[in-house]
CSV table of C-alpha atoms in Angstrom, one decimal:
chain,number,residue,atom,x,y,z
A,1,MET,CA,-15.0,86.6,-12.7
A,2,ILE,CA,-17.5,85.0,-10.5
A,3,ILE,CA,-18.1,87.2,-7.5
A,4,GLU,CA,-21.0,85.4,-5.9
A,5,GLY,CA,-22.3,81.9,-6.4
A,6,ASN,CA,-25.2,80.0,-4.9
A,7,GLU,CA,-25.2,76.3,-4.9
A,8,LEU,CA,-28.0,75.0,-7.0
A,9,GLN,CA,-30.6,73.5,-4.6
A,10,VAL,CA,-32.4,70.2,-5.3
A,11,PHE,CA,-35.6,72.1,-5.4
A,12,ASP,CA,-34.4,74.3,-8.3
A,13,LEU,CA,-33.5,71.2,-10.2
A,14,VAL,CA,-36.9,69.6,-9.6
A,15,ALA,CA,-38.8,72.8,-10.4
A,16,SER,CA,-36.8,73.3,-13.5
A,17,TYR,CA,-37.5,69.8,-14.7
A,18,ALA,CA,-41.2,70.1,-14.0
A,19,GLN,CA,-41.5,73.3,-15.9
A,20,ARG,CA,-39.5,72.0,-18.8
A,21,TYR,CA,-41.4,68.8,-19.2
A,22,GLN,CA,-44.8,70.3,-18.1
A,23,CYS,CA,-45.3,67.6,-15.4
A,24,SER,CA,-45.5,67.3,-11.7
A,25,CYS,CA,-42.8,65.8,-9.5
A,26,VAL,CA,-42.9,64.1,-6.2
A,27,TYR,CA,-39.5,64.6,-4.5
A,28,PHE,CA,-38.5,62.8,-1.3
A,29,ASP,CA,-35.4,63.5,0.7
A,30,LEU,CA,-33.5,60.3,1.5
A,31,VAL,CA,-30.4,61.8,3.0
A,32,LYS,CA,-31.5,61.1,6.5
A,33,TYR,CA,-32.9,57.7,5.6
A,34,ASN,CA,-29.7,56.6,3.9
A,35,ALA,CA,-27.7,57.4,7.0
A,36,LEU,CA,-29.7,55.1,9.3
A,37,ASP,CA,-28.2,51.9,10.4
A,38,ASP,CA,-29.6,48.6,9.0
A,39,ALA,CA,-31.7,47.9,12.1
A,40,LYS,CA,-33.4,51.3,12.1
A,41,LYS,CA,-33.8,51.1,8.4
A,42,ALA,CA,-35.7,47.9,8.8
A,43,THR,CA,-38.0,49.4,11.3
A,44,VAL,CA,-38.6,52.4,9.1
A,45,ASN,CA,-39.2,50.1,6.1
A,46,ALA,CA,-41.7,48.1,8.1
A,47,PHE,CA,-43.6,51.3,9.0
A,48,TYR,CA,-43.8,52.5,5.4
A,49,ALA,CA,-44.6,49.0,4.0
A,50,GLU,CA,-48.0,49.3,5.6
A,51,PHE,CA,-49.2,52.0,3.3
A,52,ILE,CA,-46.7,52.9,0.6
A,53,ASP,CA,-46.7,51.3,-2.8
A,54,ASP,CA,-44.1,48.6,-3.3
A,55,TYR,CA,-42.3,50.3,-6.1
A,56,VAL,CA,-41.7,53.4,-4.0
A,57,LEU,CA,-40.5,51.3,-1.1
A,58,ASP,CA,-38.1,49.7,-3.5
A,59,ILE,CA,-36.8,53.1,-4.7
A,60,MET,CA,-36.4,54.1,-1.1
A,61,LYS,CA,-34.4,51.0,-0.2
A,62,GLN,CA,-32.1,51.5,-3.2
A,63,GLY,CA,-31.5,55.0,-1.9
A,64,ILE,CA,-30.4,56.4,-5.2
A,65,PHE,CA,-33.4,57.9,-7.0
A,66,ASN,CA,-35.6,60.3,-5.1
A,67,THR,CA,-38.0,61.9,-7.6
A,68,ILE,CA,-41.2,60.5,-9.3
A,69,LYS,CA,-42.8,62.2,-12.3
A,70,PHE,CA,-46.5,62.5,-12.7
A,71,PRO,CA,-48.5,64.0,-15.6
A,72,GLU,CA,-51.2,65.3,-13.3
A,73,VAL,CA,-50.7,67.4,-10.2
A,74,ASP,CA,-53.8,66.1,-8.5
A,75,VAL,CA,-52.6,62.5,-8.8
A,76,ALA,CA,-49.1,63.4,-7.7
A,77,THR,CA,-50.5,65.1,-4.6
A,78,LEU,CA,-52.8,62.2,-3.8
A,79,TYR,CA,-50.1,59.7,-4.1
A,80,ALA,CA,-47.5,61.7,-2.2
A,81,SER,CA,-49.8,62.4,0.6
A,82,SER,CA,-50.6,58.7,0.9
A,83,TRP,CA,-46.9,57.8,0.9
A,84,PHE,CA,-45.2,60.3,3.2
A,85,PRO,CA,-46.9,61.2,6.5
A,86,ARG,CA,-46.2,64.4,8.2
A,87,ILE,CA,-43.8,64.3,11.1
A,88,ASN,CA,-46.5,64.4,13.8
A,89,TYR,CA,-47.9,61.1,12.4
A,90,CYS,CA,-44.5,59.4,12.4
A,91,PRO,CA,-43.3,57.3,15.4
A,92,ASP,CA,-40.1,59.4,15.7
A,93,GLU,CA,-37.9,61.7,13.6
A,94,ASP,CA,-36.0,58.9,12.0
A,95,HIS,CA,-39.3,57.7,10.4
A,96,TYR,CA,-39.9,61.1,8.9
A,97,ILE,CA,-39.1,61.5,5.2
A,98,HIS,CA,-39.4,65.0,4.0
A,99,ALA,CA,-41.3,65.1,0.7
A,100,TYR,CA,-43.0,67.7,-1.6
A,101,VAL,CA,-44.9,68.0,-4.9
A,102,VAL,CA,-43.8,70.5,-7.5
A,103,ASP,CA,-46.3,71.4,-10.2
A,104,ALA,CA,-45.7,72.3,-13.8
A,105,TYR,CA,-45.2,76.0,-12.8
A,106,GLY,CA,-42.3,75.0,-10.6
A,107,ASP,CA,-44.3,75.7,-7.4
A,108,ILE,CA,-44.6,73.5,-4.3
A,109,VAL,CA,-48.2,72.6,-4.1
A,110,TRP,CA,-48.0,70.0,-1.2
A,111,GLU,CA,-45.3,69.3,1.4
A,112,ASN,CA,-45.4,67.0,4.4
A,113,ILE,CA,-44.6,69.7,6.9
A,114,PRO,CA,-46.7,69.8,10.1
A,115,GLU,CA,-50.2,71.3,9.5
A,116,PRO,CA,-50.8,74.7,11.1
A,117,LEU,CA,-52.8,74.3,14.4
A,118,THR,CA,-56.5,74.9,14.2
A,119,ALA,CA,-58.3,77.3,16.6
A,120,ASP,CA,-59.4,74.5,19.0
A,121,GLU,CA,-56.0,73.0,19.2
B,1,MET,CA,-66.7,83.6,-38.4
B,2,SER,CA,-66.2,80.2,-37.0
B,3,THR,CA,-68.4,77.3,-37.8
B,4,PHE,CA,-69.3,74.4,-35.4
B,5,ASN,CA,-69.6,70.9,-36.6
B,6,SER,CA,-71.3,68.5,-34.2
B,7,ALA,CA,-69.5,65.6,-35.9
B,8,ASP,CA,-66.3,66.9,-34.2
B,9,MET,CA,-67.8,66.4,-30.7
B,10,PRO,CA,-66.4,63.4,-28.9
B,11,VAL,CA,-69.1,60.7,-28.5
B,12,LEU,CA,-68.8,57.9,-26.0
B,13,GLN,CA,-67.9,54.8,-27.9
B,14,VAL,CA,-67.1,52.2,-25.3
B,15,GLN,CA,-67.5,52.3,-21.6
B,16,LEU,CA,-66.3,49.8,-18.9
B,17,ASP,CA,-68.3,50.2,-15.7
B,18,VAL,CA,-66.5,48.2,-13.1
B,19,VAL,CA,-68.9,48.7,-10.3
B,20,GLN,CA,-71.9,47.5,-12.4
B,21,GLN,CA,-69.7,45.0,-14.2
B,22,GLU,CA,-70.9,46.0,-17.6
B,23,ILE,CA,-69.7,47.1,-21.0
B,24,ILE,CA,-71.6,49.7,-22.9
B,25,TYR,CA,-70.7,49.8,-26.6
B,26,ASN,CA,-72.5,52.4,-28.9
B,27,ALA,CA,-75.1,52.9,-26.1
B,28,ILE,CA,-75.9,49.2,-25.7
B,29,PRO,CA,-75.1,47.9,-22.3
B,30,LYS,CA,-74.2,44.3,-21.6
B,31,SER,CA,-73.4,42.7,-18.2
B,32,ILE,CA,-70.1,40.9,-17.9
B,33,PRO,CA,-70.4,37.4,-16.5
B,34,GLU,CA,-68.4,36.6,-13.4
B,35,SER,CA,-66.3,34.0,-15.2
B,36,TYR,CA,-65.2,36.3,-18.0
B,37,TRP,CA,-64.5,39.1,-15.5
B,38,LYS,CA,-62.2,36.8,-13.4
B,39,ASP,CA,-60.6,34.8,-16.2
B,40,GLU,CA,-60.0,37.6,-18.8
B,41,LEU,CA,-60.5,41.2,-17.7
B,42,THR,CA,-58.9,41.1,-14.3
B,43,ASP,CA,-55.6,39.8,-15.8
B,44,PHE,CA,-55.9,42.2,-18.7
B,45,LEU,CA,-56.3,45.3,-16.5
B,46,TYR,CA,-53.6,44.4,-14.0
B,47,PRO,CA,-51.3,46.2,-13.2
B,48,LEU,CA,-51.5,49.1,-15.7
B,49,TRP,CA,-55.2,50.0,-15.1
B,50,ASP,CA,-56.1,48.2,-11.9
B,51,THR,CA,-54.0,47.2,-8.9
B,52,ASP,CA,-54.7,46.2,-5.3
B,53,LYS,CA,-54.4,49.8,-4.2
B,54,ASP,CA,-55.7,51.6,-7.3
B,55,LYS,CA,-59.0,50.2,-8.5
B,56,LEU,CA,-60.4,51.1,-11.8
B,57,ILE,CA,-63.9,52.4,-11.5
B,58,PHE,CA,-64.7,53.2,-15.1
B,59,PHE,CA,-63.1,53.7,-18.5
B,60,ASN,CA,-64.6,55.8,-21.2
B,61,TYR,CA,-63.3,55.7,-24.8
B,62,TYR,CA,-64.5,58.4,-27.2
B,63,THR,CA,-64.9,58.5,-30.9
B,64,ASN,CA,-62.2,61.1,-31.3
B,65,GLY,CA,-59.6,58.8,-29.8
B,66,THR,CA,-59.5,60.3,-26.3
B,67,TYR,CA,-60.3,58.5,-23.1
B,68,PHE,CA,-61.1,59.1,-19.5
B,69,ALA,CA,-60.6,56.8,-16.6
B,70,LYS,CA,-61.5,57.0,-13.0
B,71,ARG,CA,-59.9,55.1,-10.2
B,72,ARG,CA,-60.1,54.7,-6.5
B,73,ARG,CA,-57.1,54.6,-4.3
B,74,TYR,CA,-56.9,52.9,-1.0
B,75,ILE,CA,-55.0,55.3,1.3
B,76,LYS,CA,-54.3,55.6,5.0
B,77,ASN,CA,-55.6,58.7,6.7
B,78,PHE,CA,-52.7,59.4,9.0
B,79,LYS,CA,-54.7,61.6,11.2
B,80,THR,CA,-57.3,58.9,12.1
B,81,GLY,CA,-55.3,55.8,11.3
B,82,GLU,CA,-58.2,54.5,9.2
B,83,TYR,CA,-58.0,53.4,5.6
B,84,GLU,CA,-60.3,54.9,3.0
B,85,TRP,CA,-61.0,54.9,-0.7
B,86,LYS,CA,-60.4,58.1,-2.6
B,87,GLU,CA,-61.6,58.6,-6.1
B,88,TYR,CA,-59.5,60.4,-8.7
B,89,GLU,CA,-59.1,60.9,-12.4
B,90,MET,CA,-56.4,58.5,-13.7
B,91,GLU,CA,-53.5,60.1,-15.4
B,92,GLN,CA,-53.3,59.8,-19.2
B,93,LEU,CA,-51.4,56.8,-20.4
B,94,ASP,CA,-50.0,56.1,-23.8
B,95,SER,CA,-52.9,56.2,-26.2
B,96,ALA,CA,-51.8,52.8,-27.6
B,97,GLU,CA,-52.6,51.3,-24.2
B,98,ALA,CA,-56.0,52.9,-24.2
B,99,ILE,CA,-56.7,51.6,-27.7
B,100,LYS,CA,-55.7,48.1,-26.6
B,101,LEU,CA,-58.2,48.3,-23.7
B,102,LYS,CA,-60.9,49.7,-26.0
B,103,ASP,CA,-60.3,46.8,-28.5
B,104,LYS,CA,-60.4,44.3,-25.7
B,105,LEU,CA,-63.7,45.7,-24.5
B,106,ILE,CA,-65.3,45.6,-27.9
B,107,GLU,CA,-64.1,42.0,-28.4
B,108,ALA,CA,-65.6,41.2,-25.0
B,109,PHE,CA,-68.9,42.9,-25.9
B,110,TYR,CA,-69.3,40.5,-28.9
B,111,LEU,CA,-68.3,37.5,-26.8
B,112,LEU,CA,-70.6,38.2,-23.9
B,113,ASP,CA,-73.7,36.6,-25.4
B,114,SER,CA,-72.0,33.2,-25.9
B,115,ILE,CA,-70.3,33.5,-22.5
B,116,ALA,CA,-73.6,34.3,-20.8
B,117,GLU,CA,-75.2,31.3,-22.5
B,118,ASP,CA,-72.3,29.1,-21.3
B,119,ASP,CA,-72.7,30.4,-17.8
B,120,TYR,CA,-76.4,29.7,-18.0
B,121,ASN,CA,-75.8,26.2,-19.1
B,122,GLN,CA,-73.3,25.7,-16.3
B,123,GLN,CA,-75.9,27.0,-13.9
B,124,LEU,CA,-78.4,24.5,-15.2
B,125,ILE,CA,-76.0,21.7,-14.9
B,126,ARG,CA,-75.3,22.6,-11.3
B,127,MET,CA,-79.0,22.8,-10.5
B,128,TYR,CA,-79.6,19.5,-12.2
B,129,GLY,CA,-76.7,18.1,-10.2
B,130,LEU,CA,-78.4,19.2,-7.0
B,131,GLN,CA,-81.7,17.8,-8.1
B,132,ARG,CA,-80.1,14.4,-8.7
B,133,GLN,CA,-79.1,14.1,-5.1
B,134,VAL,CA,-81.3,12.5,-2.6
B,135,SER,CA,-81.0,14.6,0.6
B,136,PRO,CA,-82.3,13.9,4.1
B,137,LEU,CA,-85.0,16.4,3.4
B,138,THR,CA,-86.2,14.3,0.5
B,139,VAL,CA,-86.5,11.3,2.7
B,140,ARG,CA,-88.2,13.3,5.5
B,141,LEU,CA,-90.7,14.6,2.9
B,142,ALA,CA,-91.5,11.1,1.7
B,143,ARG,CA,-91.8,9.8,5.3
B,144,ASN,CA,-94.1,12.7,6.4
B,145,PHE,CA,-96.2,12.1,3.3
B,146,LEU,CA,-96.6,8.4,4.2
B,147,LEU,CA,-97.5,9.3,7.8
B,148,ASP,CA,-100.1,11.8,6.7
B,149,GLU,CA,-101.6,9.3,4.4
B,150,THR,CA,-102.2,6.8,7.1
B,151,ASP,CA,-103.6,9.1,9.8
B,152,TRP,CA,-107.1,7.7,9.1
B,153,ALA,CA,-106.1,4.2,10.0
B,154,LEU,CA,-105.8,5.0,13.7
B,155,ALA,CA,-108.8,7.3,13.9
B,156,SER,CA,-111.5,6.2,16.4
B,157,ASP,CA,-114.0,5.7,13.6
B,158,SER,CA,-111.5,3.8,11.4
B,159,PRO,CA,-113.2,0.8,9.7
B,160,LEU,CA,-110.1,-1.3,10.3
B,161,GLY,CA,-110.1,-4.3,12.6
B,162,VAL,CA,-107.8,-4.6,15.6
B,163,GLU,CA,-105.2,-6.6,13.8
B,164,ASP,CA,-104.9,-4.2,10.9
B,165,ARG,CA,-104.8,-1.2,13.3
B,166,GLU,CA,-101.9,-2.9,15.1
B,167,MET,CA,-100.1,-3.3,11.8
B,168,TYR,CA,-100.6,0.4,11.0
B,169,THR,CA,-99.4,1.3,14.5
B,170,VAL,CA,-96.2,-0.6,13.9
B,171,TYR,CA,-95.8,0.8,10.4
B,172,ARG,CA,-96.2,4.4,11.5
B,173,GLN,CA,-93.7,3.8,14.3
B,174,LYS,CA,-91.2,2.4,11.9
B,175,LEU,CA,-91.7,5.4,9.6
B,176,ARG,CA,-91.0,7.7,12.6
B,177,ASP,CA,-87.8,5.7,13.4
B,178,ILE,CA,-86.4,6.2,9.9
B,179,THR,CA,-84.5,9.3,10.8
B,180,SER,CA,-82.6,7.5,13.5
B,181,THR,CA,-81.5,4.6,11.4
B,182,GLY,CA,-77.9,4.2,10.3
B,183,ASP,CA,-78.7,4.4,6.6
B,184,PHE,CA,-80.3,7.8,7.1
B,185,THR,CA,-77.4,9.3,8.9
B,186,THR,CA,-74.6,7.7,6.8
B,187,ASN,CA,-76.0,7.0,3.3
B,188,VAL,CA,-79.3,8.7,2.9
B,189,GLU,CA,-79.9,7.3,-0.5
B,190,GLU,CA,-80.0,3.8,0.9
B,191,THR,CA,-82.5,4.7,3.6
B,192,LYS,CA,-84.9,1.7,3.9
B,193,PHE,CA,-88.7,2.3,4.2
B,194,PRO,CA,-91.0,-0.3,5.9
B,195,ILE,CA,-93.4,-2.0,3.5
B,196,SER,CA,-97.0,-0.9,4.1
B,197,PRO,CA,-99.6,-3.2,5.8
B,198,GLU,CA,-101.5,-3.3,2.5
B,199,PHE,CA,-98.3,-4.4,0.6
B,200,TYR,CA,-97.6,-7.0,3.4
B,201,LYS,CA,-101.1,-8.5,3.2
B,202,LYS,CA,-101.5,-8.6,-0.6
B,203,LEU,CA,-98.0,-9.6,-1.6
B,204,PHE,CA,-95.4,-10.3,1.1
B,205,SER,CA,-97.4,-12.6,3.4
B,206,VAL,CA,-98.6,-14.5,0.4
B,207,GLU,CA,-95.1,-15.4,-0.7
B,208,ASN,CA,-93.6,-15.5,2.8
B,209,SER,CA,-96.2,-17.0,5.1
B,210,GLY,CA,-95.3,-17.2,8.7
B,211,LEU,CA,-93.3,-14.1,8.8
B,212,GLY,CA,-94.7,-11.4,11.1
B,213,TYR,CA,-95.3,-7.9,9.8
B,214,LEU,CA,-92.0,-5.9,9.8
B,215,ALA,CA,-90.3,-8.7,11.8
B,216,THR,CA,-87.6,-9.4,9.2
B,217,PRO,CA,-85.0,-7.1,7.5
B,218,GLU,CA,-86.3,-7.9,4.0
B,219,GLN,CA,-89.5,-6.0,4.8
B,220,PHE,CA,-87.5,-2.8,4.8
B,221,ILE,CA,-86.6,-1.7,1.3
B,222,PRO,CA,-85.0,1.4,-0.2
B,223,MET,CA,-87.6,3.6,-1.8
B,224,GLY,CA,-85.6,3.9,-5.0
B,225,ARG,CA,-83.8,7.1,-5.9
B,226,HIS,CA,-86.1,7.6,-8.9
B,227,TYR,CA,-89.2,7.5,-6.7
B,228,LEU,CA,-87.7,10.0,-4.2
B,229,LYS,CA,-86.5,12.3,-6.9
B,230,GLN,CA,-89.6,12.1,-9.0
B,231,PHE,CA,-92.1,12.6,-6.2
B,232,ARG,CA,-90.0,14.9,-4.0
B,233,ASP,CA,-91.5,18.1,-5.5
B,234,ARG,CA,-95.0,16.6,-5.7
B,235,ILE,CA,-94.9,15.5,-2.1
B,236,ALA,CA,-93.7,18.9,-1.0
B,237,GLN,CA,-96.4,20.6,-3.0
B,238,TYR,CA,-99.0,18.2,-1.7
B,239,LEU,CA,-98.0,18.8,2.0
B,240,VAL,CA,-97.9,22.6,1.6
B,241,LEU,CA,-101.3,22.6,-0.2
B,242,LYS,CA,-102.8,20.3,2.3
B,243,SER,CA,-101.6,22.4,5.2
B,244,LEU,CA,-102.9,25.6,3.5
B,245,THR,CA,-106.3,24.0,2.7
B,246,GLU,CA,-106.6,22.7,6.3
B,247,LYS,CA,-105.9,26.2,7.7
B,248,ASN,CA,-108.3,27.9,5.3
B,249,TYR,CA,-110.9,25.3,6.1
B,250,PHE,CA,-110.4,25.8,9.8
B,251,ASP,CA,-110.5,29.7,9.5
B,252,THR,CA,-113.7,29.5,7.4
B,253,LEU,CA,-115.3,27.3,10.0
B,254,LEU,CA,-114.2,29.6,12.8
B,255,ASN,CA,-115.6,32.7,11.0
B,256,GLU,CA,-118.9,31.0,10.4
B,257,TYR,CA,-119.1,29.7,13.9
B,258,GLN,CA,-118.4,33.2,15.3
B,259,SER,CA,-121.0,34.8,13.1
B,260,VAL,CA,-123.6,32.2,14.2
B,261,GLN,CA,-122.7,32.9,17.8
B,262,HIS,CA,-122.9,36.6,17.3
B,263,ALA,CA,-126.4,36.4,15.7
B,264,ALA,CA,-127.6,34.1,18.4
B,265,ALA,CA,-126.5,36.5,21.0
B,266,TYR,CA,-129.2,39.1,19.9
B,267,THR,CA,-132.1,36.7,19.5
B,268,PRO,CA,-132.9,36.0,23.1
B,269,GLU,CA,-133.1,39.8,23.9
B,270,SER,CA,-135.8,40.3,21.2
B,271,SER,CA,-137.7,37.2,22.2
B,272,GLU,CA,-137.5,38.2,25.9
B,273,LEU,CA,-140.1,41.0,25.3
B,274,SER,CA,-143.4,40.1,26.7
B,275,ALA,CA,-146.8,40.9,25.0
B,276,GLU,CA,-147.3,43.7,27.6
B,277,ASP,CA,-143.9,45.2,26.8
B,278,ILE,CA,-144.7,45.2,23.1
B,279,GLU,CA,-148.1,46.8,23.7
B,280,ALA,CA,-146.5,49.5,25.9
B,281,ARG,CA,-143.9,50.3,23.2
B,282,LYS,CA,-146.6,50.5,20.6
B,283,GLU,CA,-148.6,53.0,22.7
B,284,TRP,CA,-145.4,55.1,23.4
B,285,LEU,CA,-144.7,55.3,19.7
B,286,GLU,CA,-148.3,56.2,18.8
B,287,ASP,CA,-148.2,58.9,21.4
B,288,LEU,CA,-145.0,60.2,19.9
B,289,LEU,CA,-146.6,60.3,16.4
B,290,ARG,CA,-149.7,62.1,17.7
B,291,PHE,CA,-147.4,64.7,19.4
B,292,VAL,CA,-145.5,65.3,16.2
B,293,ASP,CA,-148.8,65.7,14.2
B,294,GLU,CA,-150.1,68.2,16.7
B,295,LYS,CA,-146.9,70.2,16.7
B,296,GLN,CA,-146.9,70.3,12.9
B,297,ASN,CA,-150.5,71.5,12.9
B,298,GLU,CA,-149.8,74.3,15.4
B,299,ASP,CA,-146.7,75.5,13.4
B,300,GLY,CA,-148.7,75.4,10.2
B,301,GLY,CA,-151.5,77.5,11.8
B,302,ALA,CA,-149.0,80.0,13.2
B,303,ALA,CA,-147.3,80.5,9.8
């Protein structure tokens, strides 16, 4: 009899996949993006089109897939950080797409959460 | 105990250096001509190895079948809003793709010599094409040459008579007017030059008596493309050499003149001395010598 059950989180799936196939994964959460109306989506798309690779924008627009596999963690991090700006660099919350990179150990090595403030800030 | 065999070490077999645009095969470098780069390699590398945002920097293929590629990615720095290139090691692709690129580079390496020769020939053809054209500069050079060559005619000590001097004045004016003629501005190859006074006297006036010098259109004739082309370089060299020689000659004269002036500036002072002055100076010097002698004798005695 099951007495306690936790819903498997997306992160667990991505981490498990990365460990199993010894790769790195860039995950981006499209739940909020998919819920936007067409006009707002167009604005967000225009914002991302300026710097994101076309194939990633296409994936976003389809709104189905949300993970990209990379053999090397450094490349995955470089790409992810050039695709998904942190929230403080987005025009508003609707433009923000939460993303992270999971390495072959199943750890998050980069995430586009706001950077901690420095001493002079 | 383990043994080490240096033959197992990976040795660089082929390298593509994109920045230098060269292929190094078995340590021999060869430059890639622009035409081959554009027509062949760019298409071959796109989009697997090289894209607009991810530029291949170099590709190394080793004897043990491994490879290493470096790329630069064009990314936005969200903090500053500026774009910048970031270098990174490209992820490993299917080895078949790497072998394909390696084979392409080796093929290119052997083709490069003939491509370079073709490029060289094309370059020569382009240069020849340029040389074949008659430009406004060509006409100006010829015109300036003819003006230079007739400077003597209007000099005050010219041996020419009044009539001849007038003809040369007209001739030189017509030469100066060449650049404002319609032919020069619209079809430079057809620019017409005035016949020279010498030509007029010896040939034209004999056959066309009664026609004044440069008074009729047929006394203006195109120089002939072959003349302009053939003598363009010679005229240019002549004018440059003439200008340099004149400058050197002037500088030499100036130096000599200044040294003569300099020497002359001292002569009057020495010649200004009168016989009395000379005598007085002699006496002073003799007194000085006597004084030195006496001093020496005194010192010698004291010692």
